[in-house]
Short mmCIF file of C-alpha atoms in Angstrom, two decimals:
data_model
loop_
_atom_site.label_atom_id
_atom_site.label_comp_id
_atom_site.label_asym_id
_atom_site.label_seq_id
_atom_site.Cartn_x
_atom_site.Cartn_y
_atom_site.Cartn_z
CA MET A 234 -55.71 159.34 68.83
CA SER A 235 -59.40 158.69 68.51
CA ALA A 236 -61.60 158.59 71.52
CA THR A 237 -63.54 155.39 72.06
CA PRO A 238 -67.22 156.16 71.90
CA GLU A 239 -69.07 155.24 75.01
CA VAL A 240 -71.72 152.60 74.62
CA PRO A 241 -74.98 153.69 76.14
CA PRO A 242 -76.41 151.40 78.80
CA VAL A 243 -78.80 148.77 77.56
CA GLU A 244 -82.39 149.44 78.46
CA ILE A 245 -84.01 146.61 80.35
CA ILE A 246 -87.63 146.44 79.39
CA PRO A 247 -89.89 145.26 82.20
CA PHE A 248 -92.44 142.61 81.31
CA GLY A 249 -95.64 142.63 83.28
CA PRO A 250 -96.03 143.28 86.99
CA GLY A 251 -92.76 142.73 88.80
CA GLY A 252 -90.74 142.24 85.62
CA GLU A 253 -88.44 145.13 86.33
CA LYS A 254 -87.35 143.46 89.57
CA LEU A 255 -85.87 140.61 87.57
CA GLY A 256 -83.58 142.87 85.56
CA MET A 257 -83.90 140.49 82.62
CA THR A 258 -84.53 141.05 78.94
CA ARG A 259 -87.26 139.33 76.97
CA TYR A 260 -84.66 136.98 75.51
CA GLU A 261 -83.45 135.94 78.97
CA ILE A 262 -86.99 135.31 80.18
CA LEU A 263 -87.77 133.22 77.12
CA GLN A 264 -84.51 131.30 77.63
CA MET A 265 -85.63 130.45 81.17
CA MET A 266 -88.96 129.20 79.84
CA GLU A 267 -87.15 127.12 77.22
CA ALA A 268 -84.76 125.69 79.81
CA ASN A 269 -87.66 124.52 81.96
CA ILE A 270 -89.35 122.95 78.95
CA ALA A 271 -86.08 121.13 78.19
CA TYR A 272 -85.98 119.90 81.80
CA PHE A 273 -89.43 118.41 81.24
CA GLY A 274 -88.21 116.61 78.12
CA ASP A 275 -85.26 115.17 80.02
CA ALA A 276 -87.56 114.16 82.86
CA MET A 277 -89.84 112.35 80.41
CA GLU A 278 -86.88 110.33 79.13
CA ILE A 279 -85.97 109.31 82.68
CA PHE A 280 -89.63 108.50 83.39
CA LEU A 281 -89.81 106.11 80.43
CA THR A 282 -86.46 104.54 81.35
CA MET A 283 -87.67 103.83 84.89
CA LEU A 284 -90.98 102.48 83.57
CA PHE A 285 -89.47 100.02 81.12
CA GLY A 286 -86.72 99.08 83.57
CA TYR A 287 -89.45 98.07 86.03
CA ILE A 288 -91.32 96.12 83.34
CA VAL A 289 -88.22 94.15 82.35
CA ALA A 290 -87.20 93.51 85.96
CA ILE A 291 -90.67 92.38 87.01
CA TYR A 292 -90.97 90.16 83.92
CA LEU A 293 -87.74 88.41 84.82
CA ALA A 294 -88.13 88.31 88.62
CA GLY A 295 -91.88 88.63 89.16
CA PRO A 296 -92.78 84.93 89.12
CA LYS A 297 -90.11 84.26 91.77
CA LEU A 298 -91.25 86.97 94.21
CA SER A 299 -93.38 86.37 97.26
CA ARG A 300 -96.38 88.63 97.90
CA ILE A 301 -94.37 90.78 100.36
CA GLN A 302 -91.43 91.06 97.96
CA TYR A 303 -93.79 92.03 95.17
CA ALA A 304 -95.43 94.70 97.37
CA ILE A 305 -92.01 96.10 98.31
CA ALA A 306 -90.92 96.13 94.64
CA ASN A 307 -94.08 98.02 93.67
CA THR A 308 -93.62 100.53 96.48
CA VAL A 309 -89.99 101.07 95.49
CA PHE A 310 -91.23 101.64 91.92
CA LEU A 311 -94.35 103.74 92.53
CA VAL A 312 -92.96 106.19 95.11
CA PRO A 313 -90.08 107.40 92.89
CA MET A 314 -92.43 107.46 89.89
CA ALA A 315 -94.91 109.64 91.80
CA ASN A 316 -92.06 111.92 92.87
CA HIS A 317 -90.85 112.11 89.30
CA VAL A 318 -94.31 112.97 87.96
CA LEU A 319 -94.58 115.76 90.53
CA PHE A 320 -91.15 117.02 89.44
CA MET A 321 -92.33 117.10 85.81
CA TYR A 322 -95.44 119.00 86.86
CA ARG A 323 -93.25 121.46 88.77
CA THR A 324 -91.08 122.13 85.71
CA VAL A 325 -94.15 123.00 83.66
CA VAL A 326 -95.47 125.29 86.41
CA VAL A 327 -92.12 127.05 86.77
CA SER A 328 -91.94 127.48 83.00
CA THR A 329 -95.33 129.16 82.95
CA GLN A 330 -94.31 131.41 85.84
CA TRP A 331 -91.72 133.03 83.58
CA ASP A 332 -94.57 133.88 81.23
CA ILE A 333 -96.12 136.09 83.94
CA PHE A 334 -93.23 138.55 83.68
CA ASP A 335 -93.73 138.89 79.95
CA GLY A 336 -96.95 140.84 79.65
CA THR A 337 -97.31 140.72 75.86
CA TYR A 338 -95.88 137.28 75.14
CA GLY A 339 -98.61 135.22 76.83
CA PRO A 340 -101.55 136.20 74.60
CA GLU A 341 -99.33 135.90 71.52
CA VAL A 342 -98.46 132.33 72.43
CA SER A 343 -102.05 131.51 73.34
CA SER A 344 -103.29 132.93 70.05
CA PHE A 345 -100.69 130.95 68.08
CA TYR A 346 -101.40 127.82 70.10
CA TYR A 347 -105.17 127.91 69.68
CA GLU A 348 -104.95 128.78 65.99
CA ASN A 349 -102.74 125.77 65.29
CA PHE A 350 -104.10 123.25 67.78
CA PRO A 351 -107.85 122.72 67.68
CA LEU A 352 -109.72 122.23 70.94
CA TRP A 353 -110.27 118.51 70.35
CA LEU A 354 -106.53 117.99 69.84
CA THR A 355 -105.76 119.87 73.05
CA GLY A 356 -108.20 117.59 74.91
CA VAL A 357 -106.68 114.45 73.39
CA ASN A 358 -103.22 115.70 74.30
CA SER A 359 -104.26 116.30 77.93
CA TYR A 360 -105.81 112.84 78.30
CA LEU A 361 -102.80 111.22 76.63
CA GLN A 362 -100.40 112.96 79.00
CA PHE A 363 -102.54 111.91 81.98
CA PHE A 364 -102.53 108.29 80.78
CA ILE A 365 -98.78 108.28 80.19
CA LEU A 366 -97.89 109.81 83.56
CA ILE A 367 -100.49 108.08 85.73
CA GLY A 368 -101.87 105.16 83.74
CA LEU A 369 -98.65 103.57 82.48
CA PRO A 370 -97.10 103.03 85.93
CA LEU A 371 -100.38 101.53 87.15
CA LEU A 372 -100.59 99.38 84.03
CA ALA A 373 -97.01 98.24 84.68
CA VAL A 374 -97.97 97.20 88.22
CA TRP A 375 -100.96 95.29 86.85
CA PHE A 376 -98.63 93.63 84.32
CA GLY A 377 -96.32 92.64 87.17
CA TRP A 378 -99.25 91.18 89.12
CA ARG A 379 -100.32 89.14 86.08
CA ILE A 380 -96.75 87.92 85.51
CA ARG A 381 -96.47 86.95 89.17
CA LYS A 382 -99.76 85.02 89.11
CA ASN A 383 -99.24 83.45 85.67
CA PRO A 384 -95.53 83.08 84.94
CA PRO A 385 -94.67 82.95 81.23
CA GLN A 386 -93.86 79.57 79.78
CA ASP A 387 -90.45 79.54 78.17
CA ARG A 388 -91.00 77.39 75.07
CA LEU A 389 -87.26 77.08 74.37
CA ASN A 390 -86.76 75.05 77.54
CA LEU A 391 -89.53 72.54 76.84
CA PRO A 392 -88.34 69.03 76.00
CA GLU A 393 -90.21 69.10 72.65
CA ALA A 394 -88.38 72.26 71.57
CA ILE A 395 -84.95 70.78 72.27
CA GLU A 396 -85.49 67.81 69.97
#
């Protein structure tokens, strides 16, 4: 009968200050970073769904709303959107927090990032993200205001179009 060899315990390599307290391997830390990045992607899908849902709803109902109803609709739209943008910001911050525990991974990623993304592209990306998260909801509210003030003319219901 052969004796089963004992497997030595796996060494947990600490990453940066406080990394040993986590008791996690590099793979597990990177998985947590990846999970938070995936949460951001899911949050962006929900953000765009809420945005275009508002645009369609305000296009259909906007001309029929009073000023108070329009203000309530915008508040009901903008408050959850602001909350959602803060949630997306939080997911990015939490993702970068995992990077703190990985002392050698951060500079590697930064080096790779800056080698492949020039500074001008990083700036464009930052402004584009700001416009998407802040500008598009405000643009949608402006669109709703314009629709409310100048309702669209439905050409299919005009008497000339029927004949």
